[in-house]
PDB file of C-alpha atoms in Angstrom:
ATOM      1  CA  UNK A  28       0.938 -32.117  -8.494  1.00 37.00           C
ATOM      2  CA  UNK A  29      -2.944 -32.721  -7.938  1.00 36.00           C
ATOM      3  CA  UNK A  30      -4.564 -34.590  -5.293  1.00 34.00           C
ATOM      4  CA  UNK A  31      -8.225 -35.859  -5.050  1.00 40.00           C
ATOM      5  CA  UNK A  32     -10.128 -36.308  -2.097  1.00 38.00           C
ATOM      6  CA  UNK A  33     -11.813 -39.702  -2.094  1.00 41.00           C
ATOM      7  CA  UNK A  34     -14.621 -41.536   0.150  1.00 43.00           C
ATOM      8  CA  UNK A  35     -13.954 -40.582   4.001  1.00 37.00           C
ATOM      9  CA  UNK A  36     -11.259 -38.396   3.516  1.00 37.00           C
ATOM     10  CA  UNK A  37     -13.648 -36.296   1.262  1.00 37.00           C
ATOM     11  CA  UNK A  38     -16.295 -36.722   4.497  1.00 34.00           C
ATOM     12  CA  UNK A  39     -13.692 -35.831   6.858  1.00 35.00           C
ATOM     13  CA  UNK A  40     -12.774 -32.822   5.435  1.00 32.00           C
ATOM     14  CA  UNK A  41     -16.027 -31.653   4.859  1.00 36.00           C
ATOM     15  CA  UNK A  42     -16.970 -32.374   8.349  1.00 32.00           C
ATOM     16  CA  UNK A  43     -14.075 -30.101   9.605  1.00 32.00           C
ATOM     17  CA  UNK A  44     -15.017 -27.187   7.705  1.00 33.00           C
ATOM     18  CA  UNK A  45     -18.902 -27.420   8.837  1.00 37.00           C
ATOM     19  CA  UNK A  46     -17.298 -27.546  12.427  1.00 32.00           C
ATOM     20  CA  UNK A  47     -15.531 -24.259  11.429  1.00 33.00           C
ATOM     21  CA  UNK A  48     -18.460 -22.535  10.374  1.00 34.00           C
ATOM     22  CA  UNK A  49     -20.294 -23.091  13.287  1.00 36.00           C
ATOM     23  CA  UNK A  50     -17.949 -22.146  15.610  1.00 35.00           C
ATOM     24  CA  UNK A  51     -17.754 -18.629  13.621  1.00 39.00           C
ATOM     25  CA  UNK A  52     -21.426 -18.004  14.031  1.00 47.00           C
ATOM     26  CA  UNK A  53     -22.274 -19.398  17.259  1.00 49.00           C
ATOM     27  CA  UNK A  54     -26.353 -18.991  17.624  1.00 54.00           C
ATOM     28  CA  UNK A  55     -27.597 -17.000  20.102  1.00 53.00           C
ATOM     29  CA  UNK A  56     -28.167 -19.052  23.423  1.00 56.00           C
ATOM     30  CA  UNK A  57     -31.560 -21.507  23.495  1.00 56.00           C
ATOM     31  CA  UNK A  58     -31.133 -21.639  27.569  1.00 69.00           C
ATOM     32  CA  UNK A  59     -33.709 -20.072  29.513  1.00 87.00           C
ATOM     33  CA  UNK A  60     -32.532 -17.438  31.293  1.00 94.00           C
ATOM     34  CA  UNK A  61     -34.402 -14.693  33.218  1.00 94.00           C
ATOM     35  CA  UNK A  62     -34.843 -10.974  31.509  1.00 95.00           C
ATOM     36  CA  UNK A  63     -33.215  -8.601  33.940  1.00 97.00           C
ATOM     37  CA  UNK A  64     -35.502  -5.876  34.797  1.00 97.00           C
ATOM     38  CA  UNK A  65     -35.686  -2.609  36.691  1.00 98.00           C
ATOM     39  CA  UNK A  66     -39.104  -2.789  37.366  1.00 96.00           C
ATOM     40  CA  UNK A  67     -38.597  -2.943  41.153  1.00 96.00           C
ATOM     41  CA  UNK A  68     -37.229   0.245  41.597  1.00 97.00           C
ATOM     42  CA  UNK A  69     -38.498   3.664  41.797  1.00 97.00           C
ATOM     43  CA  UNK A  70     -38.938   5.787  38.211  1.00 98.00           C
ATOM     44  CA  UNK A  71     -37.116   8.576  37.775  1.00 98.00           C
ATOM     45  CA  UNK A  72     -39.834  10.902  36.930  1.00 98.00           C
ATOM     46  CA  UNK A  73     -38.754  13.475  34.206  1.00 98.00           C
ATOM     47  CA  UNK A  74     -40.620  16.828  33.387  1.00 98.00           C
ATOM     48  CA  UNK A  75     -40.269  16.004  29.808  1.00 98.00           C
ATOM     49  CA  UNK A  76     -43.661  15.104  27.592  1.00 98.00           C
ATOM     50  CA  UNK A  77     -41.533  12.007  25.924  1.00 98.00           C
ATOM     51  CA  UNK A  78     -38.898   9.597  26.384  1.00 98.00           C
ATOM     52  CA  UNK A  79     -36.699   8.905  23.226  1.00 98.00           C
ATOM     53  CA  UNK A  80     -34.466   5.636  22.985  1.00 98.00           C
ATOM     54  CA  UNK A  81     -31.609   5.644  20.460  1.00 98.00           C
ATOM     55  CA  UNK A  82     -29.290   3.495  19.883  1.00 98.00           C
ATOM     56  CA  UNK A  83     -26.139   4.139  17.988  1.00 98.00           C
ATOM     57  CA  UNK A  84     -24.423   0.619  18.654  1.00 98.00           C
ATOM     58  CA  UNK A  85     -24.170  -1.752  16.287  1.00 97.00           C
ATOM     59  CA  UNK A  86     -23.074  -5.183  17.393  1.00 97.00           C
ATOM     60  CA  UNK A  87     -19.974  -6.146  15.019  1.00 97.00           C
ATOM     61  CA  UNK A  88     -21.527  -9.723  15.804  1.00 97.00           C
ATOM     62  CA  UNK A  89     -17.788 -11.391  15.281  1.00 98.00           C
ATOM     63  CA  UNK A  90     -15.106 -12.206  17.726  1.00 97.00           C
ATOM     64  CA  UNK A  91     -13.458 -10.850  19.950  1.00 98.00           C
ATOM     65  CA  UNK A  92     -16.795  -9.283  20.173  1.00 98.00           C
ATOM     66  CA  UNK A  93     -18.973 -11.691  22.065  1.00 98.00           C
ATOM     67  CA  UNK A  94     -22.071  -9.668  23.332  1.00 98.00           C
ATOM     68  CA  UNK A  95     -24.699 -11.060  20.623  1.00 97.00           C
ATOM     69  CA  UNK A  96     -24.343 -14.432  21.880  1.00 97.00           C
ATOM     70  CA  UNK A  97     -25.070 -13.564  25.558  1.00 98.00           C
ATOM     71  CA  UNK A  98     -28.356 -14.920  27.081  1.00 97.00           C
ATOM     72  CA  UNK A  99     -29.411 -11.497  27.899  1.00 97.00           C
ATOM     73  CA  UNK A 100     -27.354  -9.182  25.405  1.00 97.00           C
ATOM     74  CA  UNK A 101     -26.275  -5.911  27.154  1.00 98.00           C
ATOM     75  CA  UNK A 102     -27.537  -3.967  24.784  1.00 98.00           C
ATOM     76  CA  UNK A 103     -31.444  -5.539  25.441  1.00 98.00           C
ATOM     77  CA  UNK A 104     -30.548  -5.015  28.841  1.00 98.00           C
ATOM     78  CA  UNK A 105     -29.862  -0.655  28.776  1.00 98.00           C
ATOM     79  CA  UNK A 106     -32.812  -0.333  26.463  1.00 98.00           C
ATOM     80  CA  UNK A 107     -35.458  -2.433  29.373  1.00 98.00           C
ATOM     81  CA  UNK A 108     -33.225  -0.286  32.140  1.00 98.00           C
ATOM     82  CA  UNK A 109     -34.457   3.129  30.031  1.00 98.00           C
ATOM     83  CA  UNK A 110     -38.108   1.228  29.776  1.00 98.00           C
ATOM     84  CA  UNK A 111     -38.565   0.546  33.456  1.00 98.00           C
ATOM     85  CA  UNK A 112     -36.573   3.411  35.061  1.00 98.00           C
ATOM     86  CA  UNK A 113     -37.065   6.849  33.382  1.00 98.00           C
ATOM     87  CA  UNK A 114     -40.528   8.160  33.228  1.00 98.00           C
ATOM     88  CA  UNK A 115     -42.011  10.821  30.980  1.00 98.00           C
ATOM     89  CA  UNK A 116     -44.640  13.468  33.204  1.00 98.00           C
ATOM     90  CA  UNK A 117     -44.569  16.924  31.795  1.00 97.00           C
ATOM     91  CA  UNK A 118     -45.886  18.352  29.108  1.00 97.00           C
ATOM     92  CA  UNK A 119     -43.099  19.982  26.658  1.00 97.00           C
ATOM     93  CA  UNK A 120     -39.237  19.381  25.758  1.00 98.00           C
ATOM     94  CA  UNK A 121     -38.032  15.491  25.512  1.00 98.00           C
ATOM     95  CA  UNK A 122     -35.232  13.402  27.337  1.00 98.00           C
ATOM     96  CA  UNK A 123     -33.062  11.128  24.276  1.00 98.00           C
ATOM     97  CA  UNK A 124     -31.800   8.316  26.091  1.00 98.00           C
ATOM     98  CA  UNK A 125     -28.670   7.010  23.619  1.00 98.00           C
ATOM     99  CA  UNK A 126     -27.015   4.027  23.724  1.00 98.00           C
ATOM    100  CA  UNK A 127     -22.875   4.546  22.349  1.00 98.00           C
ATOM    101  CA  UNK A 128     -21.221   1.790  23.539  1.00 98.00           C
ATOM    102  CA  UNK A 129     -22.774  -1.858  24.899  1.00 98.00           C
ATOM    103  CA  UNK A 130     -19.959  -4.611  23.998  1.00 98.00           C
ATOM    104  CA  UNK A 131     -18.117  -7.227  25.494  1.00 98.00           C
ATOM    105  CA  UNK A 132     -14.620  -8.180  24.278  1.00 98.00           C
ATOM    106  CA  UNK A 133     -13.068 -11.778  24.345  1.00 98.00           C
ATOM    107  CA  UNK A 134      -9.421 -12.228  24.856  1.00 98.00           C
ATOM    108  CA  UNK A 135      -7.992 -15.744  24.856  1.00 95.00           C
ATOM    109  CA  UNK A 136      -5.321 -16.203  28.090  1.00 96.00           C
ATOM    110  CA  UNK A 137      -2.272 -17.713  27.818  1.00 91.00           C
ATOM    111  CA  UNK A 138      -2.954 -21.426  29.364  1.00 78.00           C
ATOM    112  CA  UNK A 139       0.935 -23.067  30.466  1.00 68.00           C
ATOM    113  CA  UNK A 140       1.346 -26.259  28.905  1.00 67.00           C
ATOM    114  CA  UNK A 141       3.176 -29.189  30.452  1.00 53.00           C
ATOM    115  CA  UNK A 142       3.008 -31.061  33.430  1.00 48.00           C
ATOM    116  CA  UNK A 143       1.269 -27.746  35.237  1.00 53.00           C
ATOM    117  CA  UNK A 144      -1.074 -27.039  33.000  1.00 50.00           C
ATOM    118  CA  UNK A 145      -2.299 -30.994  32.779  1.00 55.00           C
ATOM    119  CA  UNK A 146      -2.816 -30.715  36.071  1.00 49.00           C
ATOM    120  CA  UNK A 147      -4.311 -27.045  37.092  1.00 68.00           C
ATOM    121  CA  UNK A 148      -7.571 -25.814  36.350  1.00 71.00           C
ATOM    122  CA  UNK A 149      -6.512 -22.083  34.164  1.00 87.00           C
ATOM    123  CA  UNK A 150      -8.540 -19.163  33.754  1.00 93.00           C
ATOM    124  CA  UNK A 151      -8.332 -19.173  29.398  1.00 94.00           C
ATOM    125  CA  UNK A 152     -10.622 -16.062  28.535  1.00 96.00           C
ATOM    126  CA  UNK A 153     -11.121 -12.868  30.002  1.00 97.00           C
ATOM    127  CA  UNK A 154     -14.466 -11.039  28.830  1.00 98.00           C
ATOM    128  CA  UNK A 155     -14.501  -7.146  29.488  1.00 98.00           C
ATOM    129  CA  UNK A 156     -17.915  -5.698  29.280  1.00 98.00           C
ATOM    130  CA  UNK A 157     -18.275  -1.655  28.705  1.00 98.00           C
ATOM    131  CA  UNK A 158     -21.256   0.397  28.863  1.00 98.00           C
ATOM    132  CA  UNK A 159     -21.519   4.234  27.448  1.00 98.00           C
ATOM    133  CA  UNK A 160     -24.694   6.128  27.683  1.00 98.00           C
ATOM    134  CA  UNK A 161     -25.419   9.799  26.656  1.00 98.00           C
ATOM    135  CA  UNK A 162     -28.834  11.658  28.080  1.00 98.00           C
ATOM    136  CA  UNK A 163     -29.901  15.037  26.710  1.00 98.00           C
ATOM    137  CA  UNK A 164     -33.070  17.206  27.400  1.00 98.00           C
ATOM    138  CA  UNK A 165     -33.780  18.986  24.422  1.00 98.00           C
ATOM    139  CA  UNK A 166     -36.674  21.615  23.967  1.00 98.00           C
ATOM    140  CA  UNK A 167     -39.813  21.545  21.297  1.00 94.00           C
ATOM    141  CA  UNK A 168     -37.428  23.504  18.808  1.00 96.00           C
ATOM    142  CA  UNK A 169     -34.601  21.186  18.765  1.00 96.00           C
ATOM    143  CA  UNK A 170     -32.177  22.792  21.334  1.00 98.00           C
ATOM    144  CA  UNK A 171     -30.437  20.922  23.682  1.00 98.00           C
ATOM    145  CA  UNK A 172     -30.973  22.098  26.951  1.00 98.00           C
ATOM    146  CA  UNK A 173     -28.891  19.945  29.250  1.00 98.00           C
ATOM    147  CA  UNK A 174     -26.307  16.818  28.440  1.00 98.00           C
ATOM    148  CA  UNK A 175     -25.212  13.985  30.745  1.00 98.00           C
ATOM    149  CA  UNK A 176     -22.903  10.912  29.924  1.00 98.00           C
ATOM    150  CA  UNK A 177     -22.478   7.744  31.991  1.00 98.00           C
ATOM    151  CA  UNK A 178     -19.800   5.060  31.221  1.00 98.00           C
ATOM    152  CA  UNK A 179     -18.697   1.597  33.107  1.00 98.00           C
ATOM    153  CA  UNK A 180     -16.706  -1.466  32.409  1.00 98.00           C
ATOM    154  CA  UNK A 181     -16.205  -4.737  33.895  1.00 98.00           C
ATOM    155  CA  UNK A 182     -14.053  -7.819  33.702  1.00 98.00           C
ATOM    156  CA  UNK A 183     -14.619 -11.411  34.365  1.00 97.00           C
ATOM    157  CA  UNK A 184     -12.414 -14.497  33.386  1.00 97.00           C
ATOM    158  CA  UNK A 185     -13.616 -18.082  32.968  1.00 96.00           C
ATOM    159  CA  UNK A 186     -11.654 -21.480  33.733  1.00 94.00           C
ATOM    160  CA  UNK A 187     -10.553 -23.392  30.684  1.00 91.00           C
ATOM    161  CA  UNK A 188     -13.336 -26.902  31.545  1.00 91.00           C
ATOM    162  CA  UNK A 189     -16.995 -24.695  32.041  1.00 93.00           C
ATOM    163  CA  UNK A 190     -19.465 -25.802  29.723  1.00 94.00           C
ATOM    164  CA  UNK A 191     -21.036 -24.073  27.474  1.00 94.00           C
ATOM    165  CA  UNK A 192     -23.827 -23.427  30.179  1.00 96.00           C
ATOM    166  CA  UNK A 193     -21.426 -22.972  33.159  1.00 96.00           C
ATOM    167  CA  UNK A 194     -20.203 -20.069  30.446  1.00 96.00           C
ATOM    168  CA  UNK A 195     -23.171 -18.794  29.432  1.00 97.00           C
ATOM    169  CA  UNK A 196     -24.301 -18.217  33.354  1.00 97.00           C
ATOM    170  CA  UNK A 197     -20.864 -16.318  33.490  1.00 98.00           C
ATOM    171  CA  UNK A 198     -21.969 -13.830  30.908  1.00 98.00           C
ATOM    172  CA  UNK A 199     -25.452 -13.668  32.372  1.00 98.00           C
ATOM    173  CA  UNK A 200     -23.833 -12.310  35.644  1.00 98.00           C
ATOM    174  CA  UNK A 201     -21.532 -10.117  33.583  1.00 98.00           C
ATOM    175  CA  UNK A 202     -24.520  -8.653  32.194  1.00 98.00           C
ATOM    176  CA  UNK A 203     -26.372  -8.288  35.534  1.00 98.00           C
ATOM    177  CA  UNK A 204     -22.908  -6.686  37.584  1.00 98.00           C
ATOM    178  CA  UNK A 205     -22.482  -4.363  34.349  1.00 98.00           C
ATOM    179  CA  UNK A 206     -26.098  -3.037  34.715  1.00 98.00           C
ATOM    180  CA  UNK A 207     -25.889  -2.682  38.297  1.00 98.00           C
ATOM    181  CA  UNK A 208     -22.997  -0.510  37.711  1.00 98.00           C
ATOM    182  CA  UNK A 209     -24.653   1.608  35.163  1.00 98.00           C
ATOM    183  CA  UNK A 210     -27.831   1.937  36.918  1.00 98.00           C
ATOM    184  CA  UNK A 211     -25.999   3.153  40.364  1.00 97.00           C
ATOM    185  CA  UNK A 212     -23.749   5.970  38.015  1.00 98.00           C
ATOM    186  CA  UNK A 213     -27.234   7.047  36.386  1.00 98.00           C
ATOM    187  CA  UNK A 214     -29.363   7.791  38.755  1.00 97.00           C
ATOM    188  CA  UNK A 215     -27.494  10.331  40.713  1.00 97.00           C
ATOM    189  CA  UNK A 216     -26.398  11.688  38.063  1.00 98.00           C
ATOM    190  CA  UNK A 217     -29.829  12.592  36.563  1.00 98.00           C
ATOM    191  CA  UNK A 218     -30.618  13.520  39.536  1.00 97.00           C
ATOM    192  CA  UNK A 219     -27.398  15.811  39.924  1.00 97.00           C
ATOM    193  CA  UNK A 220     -27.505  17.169  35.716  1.00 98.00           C
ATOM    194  CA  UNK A 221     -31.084  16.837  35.495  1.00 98.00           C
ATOM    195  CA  UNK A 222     -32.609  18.493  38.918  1.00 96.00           C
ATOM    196  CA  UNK A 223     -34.536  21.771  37.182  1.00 96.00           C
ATOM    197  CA  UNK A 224     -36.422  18.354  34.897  1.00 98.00           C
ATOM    198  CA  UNK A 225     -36.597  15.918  37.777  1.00 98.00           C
ATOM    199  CA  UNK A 226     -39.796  15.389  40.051  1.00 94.00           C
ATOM    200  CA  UNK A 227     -40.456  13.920  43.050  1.00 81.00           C
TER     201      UNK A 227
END
């Protein structure tokens, strides 16, 4: 048996499926939002003659992986952290500064239906954030001289009625909390791993 879609039922339909589309490839967010920065701390001052970023992430830019639609994307947030916070001053061997692991997962909560959940606010996604960073000083021929790795995760949920900017200032402070997190693991331990390359 064959049906044909005719007049609004033909509009209707197609409507639905644009609405599907776009809520599969949700733009990055047009809110203005501050870039988080390091800048106001001290540099960690490396006796290396170069800083090299790498990044060996690659944002699967699909759900449950949320992190490309962030306001500040973690991943634009390590590489500013390595920008404002590690400093190159000698004059031989390198520090690679490489990015493994900057997502954020979304998992859908179970919401209770009935009566309750008509009338109770419910927390209906949880978004886990984890950072994984790997440091090595390696000398002019290649060898690695000296290895650190640094690794941090955090969770937030969000109630069921935010909007879409109530959200996106969730994420933002995910983002921010995350960083914090990373950037209070690193620094000691550069200092620790690092001390024959690190100057005062």
């Amino acid at each position: 048996m064959r049906f044909a879609l005719r007049g609004t039922a033909r509009v209707a339909v197609m409507v639905i499926f644009g609405l599907v589309v776009a809520a599969c490839e949700t733009p990055p967010s047009q809110n203005n939002f501050a870039e988080i920065t390091f800048s106001h701390l001290p540099e960690i001052k490396l006796n290396v003659s170069e800083i090299v970023y790498q990044s060996d992430y690659q944002a699967p830019k699909a759900l449950p992986n949320v992190d490309h639609v962030f306001p500040v994307p973690p991943e634009r947030a390590v590489k500013r952290w390595a920008d404002d916070r590690l400093r190159a001053v000698g004059p031989a061997n390198k520090a690679v500064f490489i990015l493994k692991d900057a997502s954020v997962i979304e998992e859908r909560l179970e919401t209770k239906g009935g009566v309750t959940g008509a009338f109770t606010t419910q927390q209906s996604e949880r978004y886990t954030a984890r950072m994984s960073v790997e440091m090595n000083i390696v000398d002019n021929f290649g060898n690695t001289l000296s290895t650190l790795n640094a690794r941090t995760e955090r969770s937030t949920t969000t109630a069921e009625d935010l909007s879409l900017r109530e959200r996106e200032e969730v994420w933002f402070k995910l983002t921010e909390d995350v960083m914090r997190d990373l950037d209070q693991q690193l620094e000691p331990t550069i200092r620790r791993v690092f001390f024959p390359y690190v100057t005062l």
